[in-house]
Amino acid sequence: MDNINRRDFLKVAGTAAAVTAVSASCGDAVNTGKIADTTTSVSKNIPTDKMTYRTNPKTGDKVSILGYGMMRLPTISNQSARESGDEIDQETVNKLVDYAIEHGLNLFDTSPAYCRGLSETATGIALSRYPRDKYFISTKLSNFSPQQWTREESIALYKKSLKDLQVDYIDYLHLHGVGMGGMKQFSQRYLDNGVLDYLMQEREAGRIKNLGFSFHGEQEVFETLVDNHDKYHWDFVMIQMNYVDWKYAHQLNPANVDAEHLYNRLTEKGIPVFVMEPILGGRLAKLPSHVQEMLRERRPESSIASWSFRWIATHPNILTILSGMTYMEHLQDNLSSLCPLEPCTEEENTLLQRVADEFVKFPLIPCTACQYCMPCPYGIDIPGSFTHYNKCVNEGHIAVSTQDENFKEARRRFLIGYDRVVEPKRQAAHCIGCGTCVSHCPQNIRIPQKLRDINDYMEKLKQETL
Amino acid sequence: MLKKIRTILGTIFLVCITAMFLDFTGTLHMWLSWMADLQFLPAVLGLNIVAILIVLALTLLFGRIYCSVICPAGTYQDAVSHIAAKFKKNRFSFSKENKILRFSVLGVFVILLLVGLNGIAILIAPYSAYGRMVQNLWQPIYIGVNNLLAKAAEHYDSYAFYEKEVWIKAMPVFIVAIITFITFTVLAWRGGRTWCNNICPVGTVLGYLSKFSLFQIRIDADKCVNCRLCEKNCKSSCIDIDTHTVDSSRCVSCMNCLGKCKKDAIHYARASKSKSAHAKEDKPNASLRAMLTTTATLAATSVLHAQDKTTDGGLAVIEDKKIPERETPVKPAGSMSLSSFSSKCTGCQLCVAACPNGVLRPSTDLATFMQPEMGFEHGYCRPECTKCGEVCPAGAIKPITREQKTSIRAGHAVWVKDNCLPQKDGVSCGNCAEHCPSGAITMVPLPDNPKVKIPSIDTERCLGCGACEHLCPVRPFSAIYVEGNLVHGDM
């Protein structure tokens, strides 16, 4: 029911966009795309000519500060199901892309691995309806599986990207997930097989306009690659950055590096920065209520997510911020945060630092629901389990003891809610701890341990022995 | 007035008992389980002396009001008959009692119970038959509606309703339930209490007793004008106006006839010792035919690996678990032993309806047909749950506490070497040991390959709860499964 409503809404929104586009051209609402937002009843006025652009120092490209992440595309049956086995809802993807381009967004980021491998094709279909100079394509060499570590397989993967995206050159090509598995894996994936050399030749040939890497994990790899900038000439680097990861990435997970260090190092070297996970897979869009209040008091009409986008965009060396937007509401909200950009003041920066201080006090699982861990060979819905757990933490529905005033409520919400979002046979209890997922997690979450913790908590709720 | 009281009481019992069979949350049982306890056959099999005495006393005082008020199968048929009466008025006529049939059915029923073929006998047990009908046919619909509400609740972020899985727990029993439903409905529609007065063993026993009941229906032959209105409205076909007698063995004290008489010639009153006439006639017996078909129908029924990952997202397909072949069925903790359990259980399905973990389901085995047994494809017997013992009206599953449950050994786990993941695929597992509530499973190195760890089961500590079987990642047949214990030992 929920989904039908959303679908209907998206249709309505799409139609409304089309209608206003017509009326705009008739001159009565110049430069404004008005959208009837039936779900929130707040009508949004998002200007189409106020997008902030950053200039690529090498190519002179004017890149929109907001980039479209094609990792969380909507599917036919379930709009929210990044994990569902359904086909991508191409019609909605097209509408989202149209709306984004209409509002000045011009960079689209994808990967051959996203959406069970369907993302590049869907992106290609949506973008091929526009002239090639209207958009920038960012994709990755996602040769994660050891069988793809050969030169042939890797090149085949790159060629397939060109084909699926229906383009003859790629604007931004990332070495995907650099740092996971340390220097050893980096060598195996890109150096020993000569793939990096090949890609640099492709850059010279003009089929890759910019070559860079997306960084997760071990600092040593980052430092080595940046130190060798003279050799590789990185045109950009993608890092995970937001006001929490700025100073707390390492504290939250010892395997990660604070964004402050990464950003400053890249800026020193003059390498433009791509940003991923601006709102930590949605966790910075719905903060615990008392933390939210701190922000709401300051800007009552802005969404919680908008703070992170504004904060990141305030940094001058950011080329673009990638956000995976499944719904029209996400896209509209992000556009309205950045069209135009109101830079964060010093005072606001201090406020966000305080929010970050509070945020790290809550024992959330740092899952961004990126789906890299999926599919679990034993059918566990890992991101679904973590998202549910985090939701309960955020809403204050985690019981500490059976004596808690809200124990019954928390018990019901956790157990019933879990059954609602994750089928019982895909829940934490069925994790056998094989560890297949661990190496895939860009957040370095010890997934089996976390699933076990969730199951232990559930057992205590069920047996009322908390 | 008497009819009104009977109707109200009957409706209350019918509604409450039905609700108990529909309710899957176990909340109603706390308030209403005494209604199930009053049911005659479960009380007899469970030797519930208090309930037996209450029913016997009621019958000796007022006749078969048990059949009109307490028995849900009886009141259900009354409801059907009541609706049928709207379409065809005055549709009954007197028929002779078929003593041979009644007593031979009762005789066979008792013999079956004595030789331990309860599974067949309880096919015609009235309360259980009704329970099976509701649990198999109406509860899925009820849960379906609940699930719609749960969807709506989810939409409004409410946790008032939660979704519950619907599945056919045993196909043969489901078919039996359909046949029961058709039989009850058709017989009641056409002939009122045909079932109760020809087949029902409880009806026969209580019928015999009610011949001696204090209050009975009497016809005052002096006032009677032989209009036969009472006879035509007697759903038990037991009023014979030719002789002005009522066959009290078949009269269920429904009081319908009282209001029909315009001459005040029929009364519910204390017995006078004068009359004991036996009518003699040779009318073709419609109910006999109907009943023979039923028996025939009833007789017929009673015979009766990790993929290589290159892209992100998606969910691996999970095969459904299948039921392993068990030498001894696993019976719920509280059933003491297989033999004690089988002799008491009437297969009413109240425990099956109440089991919150999808563990209990009716047996399809002939000897224990329709009696519950455990299976672990949908869940396992959770340590905090003692629902089945709480609801059982027959004492087949004794009520136990959570503490007692931690020491009752209902079964024991058996390891299937060839299925086990570490042994088969070299993947390290141990989910069975991880989740065993009694810590009966230890992961030990395989003697000939110490790197591989396999489960070793301490059967003395194993409770047979099925957590290991349910949570084993191997599908469709788990690498560890539960065998029942013939006698439930204590740890």
PDB file of C-alpha atoms in Angstrom, chain A residues 105-203:
ATOM      1  CA  LEU A 105      23.054  18.576 -12.181  1.00  0.00           C
ATOM      2  CA  ASN A 106      25.539  17.198 -14.695  1.00  0.00           C
ATOM      3  CA  LEU A 107      27.584  14.384 -13.120  1.00  0.00           C
ATOM      4  CA  PHE A 108      26.335  10.828 -12.853  1.00  0.00           C
ATOM      5  CA  ASP A 109      28.292   8.213 -10.954  1.00  0.00           C
ATOM      6  CA  THR A 110      27.874   4.488 -11.384  1.00  0.00           C
ATOM      7  CA  SER A 111      29.798   1.198 -11.334  1.00  0.00           C
ATOM      8  CA  PRO A 112      29.545  -2.172 -13.069  1.00  0.00           C
ATOM      9  CA  ALA A 113      28.810  -3.695  -9.643  1.00  0.00           C
ATOM     10  CA  TYR A 114      25.934  -1.462  -8.583  1.00  0.00           C
ATOM     11  CA  CYS A 115      22.347  -2.687  -8.382  1.00  0.00           C
ATOM     12  CA  ARG A 116      23.330  -6.269  -9.107  1.00  0.00           C
ATOM     13  CA  GLY A 117      25.146  -5.045 -12.194  1.00  0.00           C
ATOM     14  CA  LEU A 118      22.130  -3.260 -13.664  1.00  0.00           C
ATOM     15  CA  SER A 119      23.100   0.316 -12.830  1.00  0.00           C
ATOM     16  CA  GLU A 120      25.349   1.143 -15.794  1.00  0.00           C
ATOM     17  CA  THR A 121      22.804  -0.035 -18.331  1.00  0.00           C
ATOM     18  CA  ALA A 122      20.032   1.960 -16.675  1.00  0.00           C
ATOM     19  CA  THR A 123      22.289   5.005 -16.504  1.00  0.00           C
ATOM     20  CA  GLY A 124      23.197   4.563 -20.152  1.00  0.00           C
ATOM     21  CA  ILE A 125      19.557   4.389 -21.199  1.00  0.00           C
ATOM     22  CA  ALA A 126      18.631   7.498 -19.243  1.00  0.00           C
ATOM     23  CA  LEU A 127      21.592   9.614 -20.331  1.00  0.00           C
ATOM     24  CA  SER A 128      21.776   8.577 -23.979  1.00  0.00           C
ATOM     25  CA  ARG A 129      18.647  10.665 -24.473  1.00  0.00           C
ATOM     26  CA  TYR A 130      20.848  13.754 -24.000  1.00  0.00           C
ATOM     27  CA  PRO A 131      23.764  15.141 -26.039  1.00  0.00           C
ATOM     28  CA  ARG A 132      27.063  13.760 -24.764  1.00  0.00           C
ATOM     29  CA  ASP A 133      28.356  17.202 -23.738  1.00  0.00           C
ATOM     30  CA  LYS A 134      25.399  17.711 -21.396  1.00  0.00           C
ATOM     31  CA  TYR A 135      26.641  15.281 -18.773  1.00  0.00           C
ATOM     32  CA  PHE A 136      29.743  13.801 -17.187  1.00  0.00           C
ATOM     33  CA  ILE A 137      30.006  10.079 -16.611  1.00  0.00           C
ATOM     34  CA  SER A 138      31.820   8.756 -13.601  1.00  0.00           C
ATOM     35  CA  THR A 139      32.261   5.007 -13.306  1.00  0.00           C
ATOM     36  CA  LYS A 140      34.680   2.537 -11.798  1.00  0.00           C
ATOM     37  CA  LEU A 141      36.836  -0.428 -12.514  1.00  0.00           C
ATOM     38  CA  SER A 142      35.129  -2.730 -10.018  1.00  0.00           C
ATOM     39  CA  ASN A 143      37.292  -5.801 -10.466  1.00  0.00           C
ATOM     40  CA  PHE A 144      36.676  -7.065  -6.915  1.00  0.00           C
ATOM     41  CA  SER A 145      36.371 -10.756  -7.611  1.00  0.00           C
ATOM     42  CA  PRO A 146      39.768 -12.534  -7.774  1.00  0.00           C
ATOM     43  CA  GLN A 147      38.747 -14.055 -11.107  1.00  0.00           C
ATOM     44  CA  GLN A 148      38.664 -10.501 -12.521  1.00  0.00           C
ATOM     45  CA  TRP A 149      42.219  -9.736 -11.418  1.00  0.00           C
ATOM     46  CA  THR A 150      43.692 -10.634 -14.776  1.00  0.00           C
ATOM     47  CA  ARG A 151      44.474  -7.967 -17.357  1.00  0.00           C
ATOM     48  CA  GLU A 152      41.988  -9.439 -19.849  1.00  0.00           C
ATOM     49  CA  GLU A 153      39.106  -9.653 -17.397  1.00  0.00           C
ATOM     50  CA  SER A 154      39.726  -6.147 -16.100  1.00  0.00           C
ATOM     51  CA  ILE A 155      39.916  -4.631 -19.547  1.00  0.00           C
ATOM     52  CA  ALA A 156      36.785  -6.530 -20.544  1.00  0.00           C
ATOM     53  CA  LEU A 157      35.016  -5.000 -17.543  1.00  0.00           C
ATOM     54  CA  TYR A 158      36.117  -1.503 -18.605  1.00  0.00           C
ATOM     55  CA  LYS A 159      35.024  -2.074 -22.207  1.00  0.00           C
ATOM     56  CA  LYS A 160      31.672  -3.347 -21.001  1.00  0.00           C
ATOM     57  CA  SER A 161      31.198  -0.114 -19.061  1.00  0.00           C
ATOM     58  CA  LEU A 162      31.694   1.918 -22.245  1.00  0.00           C
ATOM     59  CA  LYS A 163      29.193  -0.291 -24.024  1.00  0.00           C
ATOM     60  CA  ASP A 164      26.546  -0.362 -21.287  1.00  0.00           C
ATOM     61  CA  LEU A 165      26.829   3.368 -20.775  1.00  0.00           C
ATOM     62  CA  GLN A 166      26.555   3.891 -24.545  1.00  0.00           C
ATOM     63  CA  VAL A 167      29.557   6.256 -24.634  1.00  0.00           C
ATOM     64  CA  ASP A 168      32.944   6.271 -26.342  1.00  0.00           C
ATOM     65  CA  TYR A 169      34.785   8.017 -23.528  1.00  0.00           C
ATOM     66  CA  ILE A 170      34.483   8.181 -19.753  1.00  0.00           C
ATOM     67  CA  ASP A 171      34.861  11.488 -17.955  1.00  0.00           C
ATOM     68  CA  TYR A 172      35.913  10.135 -14.579  1.00  0.00           C
ATOM     69  CA  LEU A 173      37.174   6.598 -14.071  1.00  0.00           C
ATOM     70  CA  HIS A 174      37.839   5.348 -10.533  1.00  0.00           C
ATOM     71  CA  LEU A 175      39.958   2.467  -9.413  1.00  0.00           C
ATOM     72  CA  HIS A 176      37.202   1.121  -7.205  1.00  0.00           C
ATOM     73  CA  GLY A 177      37.525   0.544  -3.474  1.00  0.00           C
ATOM     74  CA  VAL A 178      41.248   1.138  -3.190  1.00  0.00           C
ATOM     75  CA  GLY A 179      42.587   0.342   0.265  1.00  0.00           C
ATOM     76  CA  MET A 180      40.384  -2.667   0.968  1.00  0.00           C
ATOM     77  CA  GLY A 181      42.714  -5.619   1.312  1.00  0.00           C
ATOM     78  CA  GLY A 182      45.750  -3.391   1.688  1.00  0.00           C
ATOM     79  CA  MET A 183      48.619  -2.729  -0.651  1.00  0.00           C
ATOM     80  CA  LYS A 184      48.777  -6.406  -1.566  1.00  0.00           C
ATOM     81  CA  GLN A 185      45.343  -6.458  -3.101  1.00  0.00           C
ATOM     82  CA  PHE A 186      45.946  -3.124  -4.814  1.00  0.00           C
ATOM     83  CA  SER A 187      49.011  -4.569  -6.519  1.00  0.00           C
ATOM     84  CA  GLN A 188      47.126  -7.671  -7.561  1.00  0.00           C
ATOM     85  CA  ARG A 189      44.225  -5.721  -8.969  1.00  0.00           C
ATOM     86  CA  TYR A 190      46.013  -2.864 -10.729  1.00  0.00           C
ATOM     87  CA  LEU A 191      49.799  -3.023 -10.741  1.00  0.00           C
ATOM     88  CA  ASP A 192      51.012  -6.586 -11.325  1.00  0.00           C
ATOM     89  CA  ASN A 193      48.613  -7.145 -14.225  1.00  0.00           C
ATOM     90  CA  GLY A 194      49.469  -3.832 -15.882  1.00  0.00           C
ATOM     91  CA  VAL A 195      45.891  -2.589 -15.664  1.00  0.00           C
ATOM     92  CA  LEU A 196      46.868   0.793 -14.254  1.00  0.00           C
ATOM     93  CA  ASP A 197      49.336   1.304 -17.076  1.00  0.00           C
ATOM     94  CA  TYR A 198      46.626   0.386 -19.539  1.00  0.00           C
ATOM     95  CA  LEU A 199      44.220   2.881 -18.011  1.00  0.00           C
ATOM     96  CA  MET A 200      46.853   5.617 -18.124  1.00  0.00           C
ATOM     97  CA  GLN A 201      47.303   4.883 -21.831  1.00  0.00           C
ATOM     98  CA  GLU A 202      43.563   5.122 -22.262  1.00  0.00           C
ATOM     99  CA  ARG A 203      43.719   8.507 -20.562  1.00  0.00           C
TER     100      ARG A 203
END
